[in-house]
Coordinates of C-alpha atoms in Angstrom, one line a residue:
X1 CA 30.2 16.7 -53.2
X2 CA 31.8 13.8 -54.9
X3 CA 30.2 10.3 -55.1
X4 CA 30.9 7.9 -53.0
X5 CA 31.3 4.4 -54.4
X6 CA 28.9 1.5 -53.3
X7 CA 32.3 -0.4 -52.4
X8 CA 33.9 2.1 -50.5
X9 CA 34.7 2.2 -46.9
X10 CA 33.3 4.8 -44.6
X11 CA 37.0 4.8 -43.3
X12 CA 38.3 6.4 -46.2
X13 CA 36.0 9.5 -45.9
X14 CA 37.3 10.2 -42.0
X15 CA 40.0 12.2 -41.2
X16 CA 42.3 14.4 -43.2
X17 CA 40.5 12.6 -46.7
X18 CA 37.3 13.5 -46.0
X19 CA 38.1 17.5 -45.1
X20 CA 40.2 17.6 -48.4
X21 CA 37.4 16.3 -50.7
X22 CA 34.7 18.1 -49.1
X23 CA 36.9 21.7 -49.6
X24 CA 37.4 20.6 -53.5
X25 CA 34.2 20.0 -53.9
X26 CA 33.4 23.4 -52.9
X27 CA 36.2 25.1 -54.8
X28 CA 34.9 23.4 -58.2
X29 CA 30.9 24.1 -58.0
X30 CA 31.0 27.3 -55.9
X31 CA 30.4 29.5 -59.2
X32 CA 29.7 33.3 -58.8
X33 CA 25.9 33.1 -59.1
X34 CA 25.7 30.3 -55.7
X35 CA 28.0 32.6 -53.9
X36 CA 25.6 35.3 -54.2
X37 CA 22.7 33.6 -53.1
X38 CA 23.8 32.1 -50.2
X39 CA 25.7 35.4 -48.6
X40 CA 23.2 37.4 -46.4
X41 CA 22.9 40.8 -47.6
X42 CA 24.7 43.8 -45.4
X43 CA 22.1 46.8 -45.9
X44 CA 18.6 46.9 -47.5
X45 CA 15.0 46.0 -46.4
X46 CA 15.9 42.3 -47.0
X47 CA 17.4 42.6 -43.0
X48 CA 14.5 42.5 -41.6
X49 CA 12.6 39.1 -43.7
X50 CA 15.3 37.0 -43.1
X51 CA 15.8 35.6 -39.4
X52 CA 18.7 35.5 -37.6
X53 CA 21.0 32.8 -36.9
X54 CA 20.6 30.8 -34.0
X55 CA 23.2 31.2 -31.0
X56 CA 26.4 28.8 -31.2
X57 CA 25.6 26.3 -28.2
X58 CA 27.0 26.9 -25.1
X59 CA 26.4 26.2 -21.0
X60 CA 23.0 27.9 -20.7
X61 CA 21.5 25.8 -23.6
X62 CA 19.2 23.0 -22.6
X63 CA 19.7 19.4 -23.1
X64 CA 17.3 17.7 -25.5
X65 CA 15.0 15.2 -24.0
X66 CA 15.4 11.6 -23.7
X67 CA 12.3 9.2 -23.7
X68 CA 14.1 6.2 -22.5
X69 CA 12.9 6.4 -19.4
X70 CA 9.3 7.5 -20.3
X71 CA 6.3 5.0 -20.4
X72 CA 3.9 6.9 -22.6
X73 CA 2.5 5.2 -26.0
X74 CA 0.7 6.9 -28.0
X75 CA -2.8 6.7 -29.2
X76 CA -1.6 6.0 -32.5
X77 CA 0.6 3.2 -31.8
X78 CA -1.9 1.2 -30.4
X79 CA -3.8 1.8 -32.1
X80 CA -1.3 0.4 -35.1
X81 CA -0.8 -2.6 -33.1
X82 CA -4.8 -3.2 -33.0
X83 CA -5.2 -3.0 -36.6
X84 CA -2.3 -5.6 -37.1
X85 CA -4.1 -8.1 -34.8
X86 CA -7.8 -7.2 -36.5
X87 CA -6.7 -6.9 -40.4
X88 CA -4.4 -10.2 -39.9
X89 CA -2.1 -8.6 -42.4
X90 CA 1.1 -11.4 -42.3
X91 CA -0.1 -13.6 -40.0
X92 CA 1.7 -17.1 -39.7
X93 CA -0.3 -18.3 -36.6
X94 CA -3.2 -19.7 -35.9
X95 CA -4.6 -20.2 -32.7
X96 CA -7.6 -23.1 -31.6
X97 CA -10.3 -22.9 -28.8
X98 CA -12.0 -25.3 -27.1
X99 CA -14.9 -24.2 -29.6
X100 CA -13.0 -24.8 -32.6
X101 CA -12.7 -20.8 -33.6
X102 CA -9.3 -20.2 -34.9
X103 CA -7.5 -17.0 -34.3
X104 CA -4.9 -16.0 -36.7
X105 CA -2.1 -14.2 -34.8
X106 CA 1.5 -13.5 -35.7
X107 CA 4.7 -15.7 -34.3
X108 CA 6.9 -13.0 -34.0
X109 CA 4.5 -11.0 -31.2
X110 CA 3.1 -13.7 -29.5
X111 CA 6.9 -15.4 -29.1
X112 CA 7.8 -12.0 -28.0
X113 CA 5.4 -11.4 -25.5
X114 CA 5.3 -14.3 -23.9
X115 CA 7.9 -17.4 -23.6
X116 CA 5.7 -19.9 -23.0
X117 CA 4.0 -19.3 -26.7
X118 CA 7.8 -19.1 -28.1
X119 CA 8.2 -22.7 -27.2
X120 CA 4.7 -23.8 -28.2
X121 CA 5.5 -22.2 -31.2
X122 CA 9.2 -23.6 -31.6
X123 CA 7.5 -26.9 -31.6
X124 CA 4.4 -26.7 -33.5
X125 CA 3.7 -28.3 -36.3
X126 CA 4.1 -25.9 -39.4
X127 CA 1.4 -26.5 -42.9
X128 CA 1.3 -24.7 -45.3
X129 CA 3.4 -21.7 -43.7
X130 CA 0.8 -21.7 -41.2
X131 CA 1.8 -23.0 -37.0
X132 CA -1.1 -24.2 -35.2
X133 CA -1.3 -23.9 -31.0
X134 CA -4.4 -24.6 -29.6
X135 CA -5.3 -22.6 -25.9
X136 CA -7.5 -24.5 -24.2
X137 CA -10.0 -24.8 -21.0
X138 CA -11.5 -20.9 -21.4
X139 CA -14.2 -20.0 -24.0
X140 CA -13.1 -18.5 -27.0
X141 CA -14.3 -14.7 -26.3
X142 CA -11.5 -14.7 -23.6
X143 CA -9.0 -16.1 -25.7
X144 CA -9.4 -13.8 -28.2
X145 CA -9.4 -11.2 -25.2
X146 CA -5.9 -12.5 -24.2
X147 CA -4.5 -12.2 -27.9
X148 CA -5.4 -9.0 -27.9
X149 CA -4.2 -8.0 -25.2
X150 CA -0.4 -9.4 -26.7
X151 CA -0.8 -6.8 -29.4
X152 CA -1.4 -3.7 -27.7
X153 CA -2.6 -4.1 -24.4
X154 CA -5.2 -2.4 -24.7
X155 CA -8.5 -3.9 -23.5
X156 CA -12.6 -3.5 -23.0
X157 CA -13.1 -3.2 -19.4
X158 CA -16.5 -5.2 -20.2
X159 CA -14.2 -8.1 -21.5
X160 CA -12.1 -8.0 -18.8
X161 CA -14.6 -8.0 -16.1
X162 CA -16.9 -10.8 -17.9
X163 CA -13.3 -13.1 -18.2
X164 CA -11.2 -12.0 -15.5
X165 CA -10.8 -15.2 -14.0
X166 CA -9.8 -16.9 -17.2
X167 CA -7.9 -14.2 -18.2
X168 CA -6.1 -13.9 -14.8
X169 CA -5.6 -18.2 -15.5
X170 CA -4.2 -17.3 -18.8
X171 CA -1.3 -14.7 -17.9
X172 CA 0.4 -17.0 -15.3
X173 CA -0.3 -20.0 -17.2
X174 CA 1.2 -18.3 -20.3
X175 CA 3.5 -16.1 -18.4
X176 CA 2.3 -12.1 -19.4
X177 CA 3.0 -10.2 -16.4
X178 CA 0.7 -7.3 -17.5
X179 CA -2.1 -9.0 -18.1
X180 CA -1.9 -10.4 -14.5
X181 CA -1.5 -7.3 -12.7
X182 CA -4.7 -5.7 -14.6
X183 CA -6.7 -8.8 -13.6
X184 CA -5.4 -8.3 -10.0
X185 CA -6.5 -5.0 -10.0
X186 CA -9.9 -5.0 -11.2
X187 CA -10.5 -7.9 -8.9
X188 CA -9.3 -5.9 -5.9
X189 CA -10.8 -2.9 -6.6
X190 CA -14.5 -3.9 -7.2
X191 CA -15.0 -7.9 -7.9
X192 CA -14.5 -9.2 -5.0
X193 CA -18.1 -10.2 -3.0
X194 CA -19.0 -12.4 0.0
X195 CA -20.0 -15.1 -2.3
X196 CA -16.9 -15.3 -4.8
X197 CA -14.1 -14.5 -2.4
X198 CA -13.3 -18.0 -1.7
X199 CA -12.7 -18.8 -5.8
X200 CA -11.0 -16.2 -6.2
X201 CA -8.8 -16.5 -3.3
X202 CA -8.0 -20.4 -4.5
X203 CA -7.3 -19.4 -7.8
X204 CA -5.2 -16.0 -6.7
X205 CA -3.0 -19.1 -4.7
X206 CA -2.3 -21.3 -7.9
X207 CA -1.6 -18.2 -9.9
X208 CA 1.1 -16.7 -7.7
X209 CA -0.8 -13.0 -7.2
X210 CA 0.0 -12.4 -3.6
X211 CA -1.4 -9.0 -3.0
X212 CA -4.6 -10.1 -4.1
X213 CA -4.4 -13.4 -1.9
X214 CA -3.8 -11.0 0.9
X215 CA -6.8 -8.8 0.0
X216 CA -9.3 -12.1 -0.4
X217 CA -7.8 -13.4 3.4
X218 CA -9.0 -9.8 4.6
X219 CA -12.3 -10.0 3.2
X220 CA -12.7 -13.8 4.9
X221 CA -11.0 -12.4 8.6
X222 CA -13.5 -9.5 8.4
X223 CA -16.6 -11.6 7.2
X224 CA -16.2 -14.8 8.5
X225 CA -19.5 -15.5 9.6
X226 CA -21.1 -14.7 6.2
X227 CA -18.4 -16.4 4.0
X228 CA -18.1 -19.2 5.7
X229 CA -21.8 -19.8 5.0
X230 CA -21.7 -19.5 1.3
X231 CA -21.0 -22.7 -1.8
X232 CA -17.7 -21.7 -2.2
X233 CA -16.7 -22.1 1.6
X234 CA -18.5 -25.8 1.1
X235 CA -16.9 -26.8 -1.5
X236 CA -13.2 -25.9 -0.8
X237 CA -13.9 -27.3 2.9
X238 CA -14.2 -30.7 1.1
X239 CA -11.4 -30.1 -1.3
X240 CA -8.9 -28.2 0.0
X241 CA -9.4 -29.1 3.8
X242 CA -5.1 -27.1 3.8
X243 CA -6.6 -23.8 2.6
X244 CA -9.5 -24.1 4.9
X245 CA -6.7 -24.8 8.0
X246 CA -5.3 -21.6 7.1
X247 CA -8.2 -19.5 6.9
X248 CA -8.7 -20.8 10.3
X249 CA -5.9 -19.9 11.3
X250 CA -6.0 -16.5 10.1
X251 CA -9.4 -15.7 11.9
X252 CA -8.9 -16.7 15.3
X253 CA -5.1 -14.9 15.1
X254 CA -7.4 -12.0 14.3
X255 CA -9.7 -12.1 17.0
X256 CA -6.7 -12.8 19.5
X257 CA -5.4 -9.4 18.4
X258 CA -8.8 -7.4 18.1
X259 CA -9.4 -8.8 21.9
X260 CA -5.4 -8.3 23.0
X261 CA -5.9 -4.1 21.3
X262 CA -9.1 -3.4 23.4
X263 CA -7.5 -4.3 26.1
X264 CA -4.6 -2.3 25.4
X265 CA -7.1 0.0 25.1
X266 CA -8.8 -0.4 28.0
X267 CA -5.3 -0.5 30.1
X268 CA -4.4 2.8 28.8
X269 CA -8.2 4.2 29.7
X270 CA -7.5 3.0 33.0
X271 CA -3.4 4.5 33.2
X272 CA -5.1 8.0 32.1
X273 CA -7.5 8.1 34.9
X274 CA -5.4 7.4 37.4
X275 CA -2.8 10.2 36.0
X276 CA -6.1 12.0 36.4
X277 CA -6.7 11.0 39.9
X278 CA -3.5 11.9 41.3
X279 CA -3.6 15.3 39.6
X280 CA -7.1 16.2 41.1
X281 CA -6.2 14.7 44.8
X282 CA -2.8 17.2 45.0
X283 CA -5.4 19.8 43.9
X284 CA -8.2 19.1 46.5
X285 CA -5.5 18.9 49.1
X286 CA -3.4 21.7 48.1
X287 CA -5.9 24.3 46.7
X288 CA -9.1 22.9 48.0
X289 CA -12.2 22.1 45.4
X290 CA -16.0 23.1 46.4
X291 CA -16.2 21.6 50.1
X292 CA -13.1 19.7 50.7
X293 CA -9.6 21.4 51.1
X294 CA -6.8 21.4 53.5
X295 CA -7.9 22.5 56.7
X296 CA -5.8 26.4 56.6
X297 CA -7.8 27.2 53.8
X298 CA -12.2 28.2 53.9
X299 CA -14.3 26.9 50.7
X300 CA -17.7 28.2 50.1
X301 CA -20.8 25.8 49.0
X302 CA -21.2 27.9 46.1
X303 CA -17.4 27.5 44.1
X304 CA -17.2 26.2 40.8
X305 CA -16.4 23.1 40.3
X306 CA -12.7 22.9 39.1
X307 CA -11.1 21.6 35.3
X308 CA -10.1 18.1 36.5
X309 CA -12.9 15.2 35.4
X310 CA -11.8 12.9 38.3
X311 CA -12.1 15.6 40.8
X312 CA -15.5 15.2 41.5
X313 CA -16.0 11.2 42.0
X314 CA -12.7 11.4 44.1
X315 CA -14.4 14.2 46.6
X316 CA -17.0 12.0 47.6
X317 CA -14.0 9.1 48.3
X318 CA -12.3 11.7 50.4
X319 CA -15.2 12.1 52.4
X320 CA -16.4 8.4 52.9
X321 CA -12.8 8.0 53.7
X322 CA -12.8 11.0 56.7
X323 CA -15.9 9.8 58.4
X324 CA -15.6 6.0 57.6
X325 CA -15.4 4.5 60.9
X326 CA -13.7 1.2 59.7
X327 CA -11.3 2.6 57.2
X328 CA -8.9 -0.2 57.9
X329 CA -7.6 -1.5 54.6
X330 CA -9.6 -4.5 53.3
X331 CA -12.1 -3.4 55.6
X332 CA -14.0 -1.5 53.9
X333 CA -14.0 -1.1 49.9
X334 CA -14.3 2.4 49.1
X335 CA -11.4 3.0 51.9
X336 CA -9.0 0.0 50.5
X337 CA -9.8 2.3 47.4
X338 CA -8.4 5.3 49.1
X339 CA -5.5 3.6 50.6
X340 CA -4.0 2.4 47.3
X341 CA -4.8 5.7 46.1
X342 CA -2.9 7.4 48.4
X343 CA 0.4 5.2 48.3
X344 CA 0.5 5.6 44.7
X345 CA 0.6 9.3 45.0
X346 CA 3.6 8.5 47.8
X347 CA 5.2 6.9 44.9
X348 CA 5.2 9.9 42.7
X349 CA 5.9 12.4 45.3
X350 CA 9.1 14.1 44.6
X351 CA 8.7 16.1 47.9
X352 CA 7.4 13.7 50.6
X353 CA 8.1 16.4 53.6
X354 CA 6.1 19.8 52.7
X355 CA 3.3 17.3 50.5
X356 CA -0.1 18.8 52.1
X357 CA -2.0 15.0 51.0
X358 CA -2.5 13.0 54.1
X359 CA -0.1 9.8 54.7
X360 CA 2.4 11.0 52.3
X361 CA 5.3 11.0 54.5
X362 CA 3.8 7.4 56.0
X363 CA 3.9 6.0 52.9
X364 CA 6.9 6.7 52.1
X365 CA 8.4 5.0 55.3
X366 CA 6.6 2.3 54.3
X367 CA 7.8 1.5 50.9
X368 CA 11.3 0.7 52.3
X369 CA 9.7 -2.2 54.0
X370 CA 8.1 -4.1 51.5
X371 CA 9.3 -7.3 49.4
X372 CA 10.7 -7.1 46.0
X373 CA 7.8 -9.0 44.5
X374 CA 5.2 -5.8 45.8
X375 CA 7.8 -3.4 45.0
X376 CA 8.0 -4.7 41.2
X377 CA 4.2 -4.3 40.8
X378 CA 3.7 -1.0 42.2
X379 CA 6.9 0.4 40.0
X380 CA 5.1 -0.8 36.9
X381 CA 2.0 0.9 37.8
X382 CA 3.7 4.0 38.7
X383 CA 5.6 3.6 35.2
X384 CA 2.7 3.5 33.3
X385 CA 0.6 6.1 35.1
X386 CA 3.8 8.8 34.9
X387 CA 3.5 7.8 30.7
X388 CA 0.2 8.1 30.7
X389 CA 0.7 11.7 30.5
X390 CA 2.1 11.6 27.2
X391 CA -1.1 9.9 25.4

């Protein structure tokens, strides 16, 4: 092909330029000889060792695959990025501890990785081509840790564990996202005890991690007694008497809800056995049950008791109730029993008239006679005993 000058614009070899060069090129160094080696041979053996071209592209080919949406990093690259941070090849940075152990590191990945250093770096003081920072307040193991983890994130879970709490300091004080959510993690997963819950609660509250705030407020609502009984409660009682309000706070909301859902619970106990009840008396009265029936039907001694779990409790009511000689409602306990029993069933009754239990019809009469205020209550109940079927 001809050379293309250093100079030369790339618009010059577009168009109807770059076709017309390309075919004189062709025409002047296409000699005999090339012409025979690059045809493919009609007949012979030589078919069969040289492949065939591929298909031109068309609708059923498949589109090549794009890794801009794919998070995977290889091994290798990591590993790159770790050898960078341990050889110190190019580095401009160096970074002080507490302990005076400097770290060298490079501008360009610690500004990119994290704004915070960019503007530490932007105003450091440079000597001899070297800026110095200086992260402070955590030993120097976890510094180094947090560099690291700049290059590569890549980590020893051993590090991590031994500095969480400083690391988890560093990211939100020097604004690494990453970082954070790995210390969050570890901590929710399998650091948190009875006896450091409290720290790490205070410190999950200054660093903005709510998740594991919410996670450390679930171990103290669940625990109180114990944790409440340990240093840290003591100490951030007479520091932070806001966080110890809230905690509060938090505990006796959860007992107000653990006592208001057992007694849901026990409400909708109560609902079922009523549903119960009034099942087992329209089948004692209609069908009969061992020795009590209606009176056009003859039960033996000997029957089987029947499917339904109230039936038996509620026989021996029917028969306190048929030989009880005061009966009269508020009289006599087990027979107020019966009587409220027995209007609730009224309640339900869709057929009042050919009903074989006893007092249906009267009850029925009655209803129309009572206040609003009654009537509200015993609609409620019947409510909730008619849904009790459904749980």
């Amino acid at each position: 092909m001809a050379q293309v000058e250093v100079g030369s614009s790339w618009e010059s070899l577009t168009g109807e330029s770059f076709d017309s060069n390309f075919n004189m090129e062709i025409g002047e160094r296409n000699s005999p000889e090339v012409v025979t080696a690059v045809e493919f041979p009609t007949s012979g053996d030589h078919n069969d060792s040289i492949p065939k071209p591929p298909p031109p592209p068309g609708s059923s080919c498949s589109k090549p695959t794009t890794l801009l949406n794919s998070t995977y990093v290889p091994k290798e690259t990591k590993d790159t990025w770790d050898k960078i941070f341990n050889e110190r090849y190019g580095a401009d940075v160096n970074v002080l501890t507490d302990e005076q152990v400097v770290i060298p590191a490079h501008s360009s990945v610690l500004g990119t990785t994290s704004v915070v250093l960019r503007k530490l770096l932007r105003e450091a003081k440079i000597k001899d081509g070297i800026r110095c920072i200086k992260i402070s307040g955590v030993p120097s193991e976890a510094v180094h840790t947090f560099i690291r983890f700049l290059y590569s994130a890549c980590y020893e879970e051993d590090e991590i564990r031994k500095f969480v709490l400083h690391l988890l300091v560093l990211s939100h004080s020097y604004s690494v996202p990453p970082l954070k959510r790995v210390c969050a993690h570890l901590l929710e997963r399998s650091m948190l005890t009875t006896e450091n819950v409290i720290d790490v609660l205070q410190l999950a509250t200054r660093c903005d991690a709510p998740r594991l705030s919410l996670m450390c407020l679930r171990m103290v609502v669940k625990d109180f007694k114990t944790i409440s009984a340990t240093e840290g409660w003591k100490v951030m009682k007479s520091v932070d008497t806001a966080l110890e309000q809230v905690l509060l706070e938090a505990v006796v909301e959860a007992e107000s809800k653990k006592e208001e859902k057992i007694k849901k619970c026990e409400e909708k106990k109560m609902y079922s056995q009523l549903n119960e009840t009034m099942g087992a008396l329209l089948h004692i009265c209609k069908d009969g049950c061992r020795t009590i029936g209606p009176r056009d039907k003859m039960l033996k001694g000997t029957q089987v008791s029947c499917g339904f779990p109230a039936c038996k409790g509620l026989e021996a009511l029917v028969r306190h109730f048929s030989i009880c000689k005061i009966r009269v409602p508020g009289g006599c306990v087990h027979c107020k029993r019966m009587w409220q029993l027995l209007e609730l069933h009224s309640r339900i009754c869709k057929e009042p008239d050919a009903c074989k239990v006893p007092l249906c019809r009267h009850f029925t009469v009655k209803i129309q006679n009572q206040t609003k205020k009654n009537e509200a209550k015993w609609n409620l109940l019947v409510s909730k005993v008619i849904a009790a079927k459904a749980w």
